[in-house]
Amino acid sequence: MRLPAVATVLLLSATGCLKEISSEERLERESPSRSSAGDTPDAEALAKVHCDDTSDALTQARNVNRPEADRVMSYIDLYTSLMKRNATFEEAMNRNPDLNYTEGSQKLVAARENCIQQTADVKVEFETYVRELVELPTVQEIKGGNTVTVARLDFTTLRQAIETLNPDDKEQLLGKVLNAEKKVAPAAAEEPASGNTGRKRGK
């Protein structure tokens, strides 16, 4: 009689363990989906995403009196921000198509279209400026009575701009930057930066 009793206890214990394990596994399986859903903004949160606040950033990027490196960084920050907002709309509406048809959806759709247009406009302006810098990446300066070739801006910043835009000819543009850097490097090492210099653009 003892053997069946022992077997019964073992069976009950095993059954209890199986239930506990399956419960944990179920929670683990459910948690990623819960996290994923929680990361997706709902209609109320998405309504706060817009691209109507770009004027000040564009003014900074367009200001020809600022150092060119600063202007490029302004374009990078603005363009990256717009891309993130577009990605937020894209992900939310793909995961929850009902956002296109719920109450107030017209405002969401309009905001999304505005972000797409703003991003496209900024990209054209940003890319035009970067290509100008790539074509004329250096300037001629008068230092100590001598004309030397110096960079218009830090080449690392220019590379970052190209990587951010990621155009089809990215590798060609990066190659031009590298060639310009090779020409400037010796002069930059020999001539320390000074205060009053004459400057003119050059290839």
Short mmCIF file of C-alpha atoms in Angstrom, two decimals:
data_model
loop_
_atom_site.label_atom_id
_atom_site.label_comp_id
_atom_site.label_asym_id
_atom_site.label_seq_id
_atom_site.Cartn_x
_atom_site.Cartn_y
_atom_site.Cartn_z
CA MET A 1 0.00 0.00 0.00
CA ARG A 2 2.95 2.36 0.61
CA LEU A 3 4.18 2.25 -2.97
CA PRO A 4 0.96 3.65 -4.49
CA ALA A 5 0.88 6.35 -1.78
CA VAL A 6 4.43 7.40 -2.60
CA ALA A 7 3.63 7.34 -6.28
CA THR A 8 0.59 9.50 -5.66
CA VAL A 9 2.64 12.08 -3.73
CA LEU A 10 5.25 12.17 -6.49
CA LEU A 11 2.56 12.55 -9.11
CA LEU A 12 0.92 15.42 -7.25
CA SER A 13 4.29 17.11 -6.73
CA ALA A 14 5.19 16.73 -10.38
CA THR A 15 1.81 18.07 -11.43
CA GLY A 16 2.26 21.12 -9.22
CA CYS A 17 5.70 21.82 -10.69
CA LEU A 18 4.39 21.50 -14.21
CA LYS A 19 1.64 24.02 -13.53
CA GLU A 20 4.12 26.49 -12.01
CA ILE A 21 6.56 26.21 -14.90
CA SER A 22 3.88 26.58 -17.54
CA SER A 23 2.57 29.67 -15.78
CA GLU A 24 6.01 31.30 -15.82
CA GLU A 25 6.57 30.40 -19.44
CA ARG A 26 3.21 31.86 -20.34
CA LEU A 27 4.10 35.14 -18.62
CA GLU A 28 7.42 35.24 -20.44
CA ARG A 29 5.69 34.68 -23.76
CA GLU A 30 3.16 37.39 -23.06
CA SER A 31 5.55 40.01 -21.69
CA PRO A 32 7.30 40.84 -25.02
CA SER A 33 3.97 41.47 -26.71
CA ARG A 34 2.83 43.60 -23.80
CA SER A 35 6.07 45.59 -23.94
CA SER A 36 5.80 45.97 -27.68
CA ALA A 37 2.24 47.20 -27.45
CA GLY A 38 3.14 49.56 -24.66
CA ASP A 39 5.91 51.11 -26.75
CA THR A 40 3.46 52.01 -29.50
CA PRO A 41 1.79 55.40 -28.89
CA ASP A 42 -2.00 55.50 -28.86
CA ALA A 43 -4.09 58.18 -30.58
CA GLU A 44 -3.77 60.59 -27.66
CA ALA A 45 0.02 60.28 -27.52
CA LEU A 46 0.37 60.40 -31.29
CA ALA A 47 -1.65 63.62 -31.41
CA LYS A 48 1.24 65.32 -29.60
CA VAL A 49 3.67 64.44 -32.40
CA HIS A 50 3.94 67.15 -35.05
CA CYS A 51 6.46 68.93 -37.28
CA ASP A 52 5.27 72.53 -36.98
CA ASP A 53 8.24 73.65 -34.89
CA THR A 54 11.03 73.63 -37.47
CA SER A 55 11.26 77.34 -38.29
CA ASP A 56 13.74 78.29 -35.54
CA ALA A 57 16.00 75.32 -36.30
CA LEU A 58 15.91 76.13 -40.02
CA THR A 59 16.79 79.75 -39.31
CA GLN A 60 19.85 78.59 -37.36
CA ALA A 61 20.89 76.20 -40.13
CA ARG A 62 20.49 78.87 -42.82
CA ASN A 63 22.39 81.58 -40.96
CA VAL A 64 25.42 82.30 -43.15
CA ASN A 65 27.07 84.24 -40.31
CA ARG A 66 27.46 81.09 -38.21
CA PRO A 67 30.43 78.72 -38.58
CA GLU A 68 29.72 76.17 -41.27
CA ALA A 69 30.25 73.26 -38.87
CA ASP A 70 27.54 74.69 -36.61
CA ARG A 71 25.18 75.08 -39.55
CA VAL A 72 25.77 71.49 -40.60
CA MET A 73 25.09 70.24 -37.07
CA SER A 74 21.84 72.21 -37.01
CA TYR A 75 20.76 70.49 -40.21
CA ILE A 76 21.79 67.09 -38.84
CA ASP A 77 19.83 67.59 -35.60
CA LEU A 78 16.73 68.87 -37.38
CA TYR A 79 16.72 66.19 -40.07
CA THR A 80 17.31 63.41 -37.52
CA SER A 81 14.47 64.73 -35.36
CA LEU A 82 12.08 64.82 -38.32
CA MET A 83 13.05 61.28 -39.32
CA LYS A 84 12.30 60.03 -35.80
CA ARG A 85 8.88 61.69 -35.83
CA ASN A 86 8.09 60.13 -39.20
CA ALA A 87 9.15 56.74 -37.86
CA THR A 88 6.83 57.21 -34.86
CA PHE A 89 3.85 57.84 -37.14
CA GLU A 90 4.79 54.97 -39.43
CA GLU A 91 5.20 52.41 -36.66
CA ALA A 92 2.07 53.46 -34.75
CA MET A 93 -0.21 53.43 -37.77
CA ASN A 94 1.19 50.18 -39.12
CA ARG A 95 0.68 48.41 -35.79
CA ASN A 96 -2.71 49.97 -35.23
CA PRO A 97 -4.41 50.72 -38.59
CA ASP A 98 -7.53 51.86 -36.69
CA LEU A 99 -5.66 55.10 -35.94
CA ASN A 100 -6.43 56.08 -39.54
CA TYR A 101 -10.16 55.85 -38.92
CA THR A 102 -10.77 56.72 -35.25
CA GLU A 103 -12.21 60.01 -34.06
CA GLY A 104 -9.74 62.78 -34.81
CA SER A 105 -7.90 60.61 -37.33
CA GLN A 106 -7.98 63.40 -39.91
CA LYS A 107 -5.70 65.48 -37.68
CA LEU A 108 -3.32 62.55 -37.25
CA VAL A 109 -3.19 61.88 -40.98
CA ALA A 110 -2.65 65.59 -41.69
CA ALA A 111 0.12 65.80 -39.09
CA ARG A 112 1.79 62.76 -40.59
CA GLU A 113 1.60 64.19 -44.12
CA ASN A 114 3.04 67.47 -42.85
CA CYS A 115 5.97 65.63 -41.25
CA ILE A 116 6.64 63.76 -44.48
CA GLN A 117 6.64 67.00 -46.47
CA GLN A 118 8.77 68.87 -43.93
CA THR A 119 11.31 66.06 -43.91
CA ALA A 120 11.49 66.00 -47.70
CA ASP A 121 11.97 69.79 -47.89
CA VAL A 122 14.66 69.84 -45.20
CA LYS A 123 16.46 66.92 -46.84
CA VAL A 124 16.67 68.75 -50.18
CA GLU A 125 18.02 71.89 -48.52
CA PHE A 126 20.40 69.96 -46.26
CA GLU A 127 21.73 67.79 -49.08
CA THR A 128 22.23 70.78 -51.39
CA TYR A 129 24.37 72.46 -48.73
CA VAL A 130 26.38 69.31 -47.99
CA ARG A 131 27.10 68.73 -51.68
CA GLU A 132 28.31 72.32 -51.97
CA LEU A 133 30.69 71.68 -49.07
CA VAL A 134 31.92 68.44 -50.61
CA GLU A 135 32.62 70.13 -53.95
CA LEU A 136 34.44 73.03 -52.25
CA PRO A 137 35.67 71.55 -48.96
CA THR A 138 38.65 73.89 -48.52
CA VAL A 139 39.54 77.57 -48.55
CA GLN A 140 42.72 79.53 -49.14
CA GLU A 141 43.97 81.57 -46.19
CA ILE A 142 46.83 84.04 -45.89
CA LYS A 143 49.02 83.11 -42.93
CA GLY A 144 52.37 84.72 -42.29
CA GLY A 145 52.38 86.14 -45.79
CA ASN A 146 51.82 82.70 -47.29
CA THR A 147 48.71 81.23 -48.88
CA VAL A 148 47.72 77.92 -47.28
CA THR A 149 44.85 75.52 -47.86
CA VAL A 150 42.57 74.88 -44.87
CA ALA A 151 39.28 73.04 -44.37
CA ARG A 152 36.02 74.98 -44.46
CA LEU A 153 34.82 72.83 -41.57
CA ASP A 154 35.83 69.79 -39.59
CA PHE A 155 35.86 66.79 -41.94
CA THR A 156 34.38 64.54 -39.25
CA THR A 157 31.30 66.76 -39.15
CA LEU A 158 31.04 66.67 -42.93
CA ARG A 159 31.26 62.87 -42.90
CA GLN A 160 28.55 62.73 -40.24
CA ALA A 161 26.30 64.83 -42.47
CA ILE A 162 26.85 62.48 -45.41
CA GLU A 163 26.16 59.42 -43.25
CA THR A 164 22.97 61.05 -41.92
CA LEU A 165 21.67 61.81 -45.42
CA ASN A 166 22.80 58.41 -46.72
CA PRO A 167 22.49 59.29 -50.44
CA ASP A 168 22.98 56.73 -53.21
CA ASP A 169 26.45 58.13 -53.97
CA LYS A 170 27.51 58.21 -50.32
CA GLU A 171 30.78 56.36 -50.92
CA GLN A 172 31.77 58.76 -53.71
CA LEU A 173 31.09 61.77 -51.50
CA LEU A 174 33.07 60.25 -48.63
CA GLY A 175 35.91 59.60 -51.08
CA LYS A 176 36.00 63.27 -52.08
CA VAL A 177 36.13 64.28 -48.43
CA LEU A 178 39.03 61.90 -47.84
CA ASN A 179 40.96 63.34 -50.80
CA ALA A 180 40.40 66.87 -49.52
CA GLU A 181 41.55 65.85 -46.06
CA LYS A 182 44.82 64.48 -47.47
CA LYS A 183 45.54 67.80 -49.18
CA VAL A 184 44.80 69.84 -46.09
CA ALA A 185 46.54 67.69 -43.48
CA PRO A 186 50.17 68.69 -44.24
CA ALA A 187 49.38 72.42 -44.36
CA ALA A 188 47.32 72.23 -41.18
CA ALA A 189 50.19 70.51 -39.37
CA GLU A 190 52.73 73.13 -40.47
CA GLU A 191 50.61 76.25 -40.01
CA PRO A 192 49.01 76.90 -36.61
CA ALA A 193 45.69 78.78 -36.59
CA SER A 194 46.11 82.53 -36.22
CA GLY A 195 43.81 85.45 -35.61
CA ASN A 196 43.75 87.81 -38.60
CA THR A 197 43.81 85.90 -41.85
CA GLY A 198 42.62 86.53 -45.35
CA ARG A 199 40.38 83.79 -46.69
CA LYS A 200 39.05 82.78 -50.06
CA ARG A 201 37.39 79.59 -51.20
CA GLY A 202 39.26 76.97 -53.12
CA LYS A 203 39.03 73.35 -54.17
#
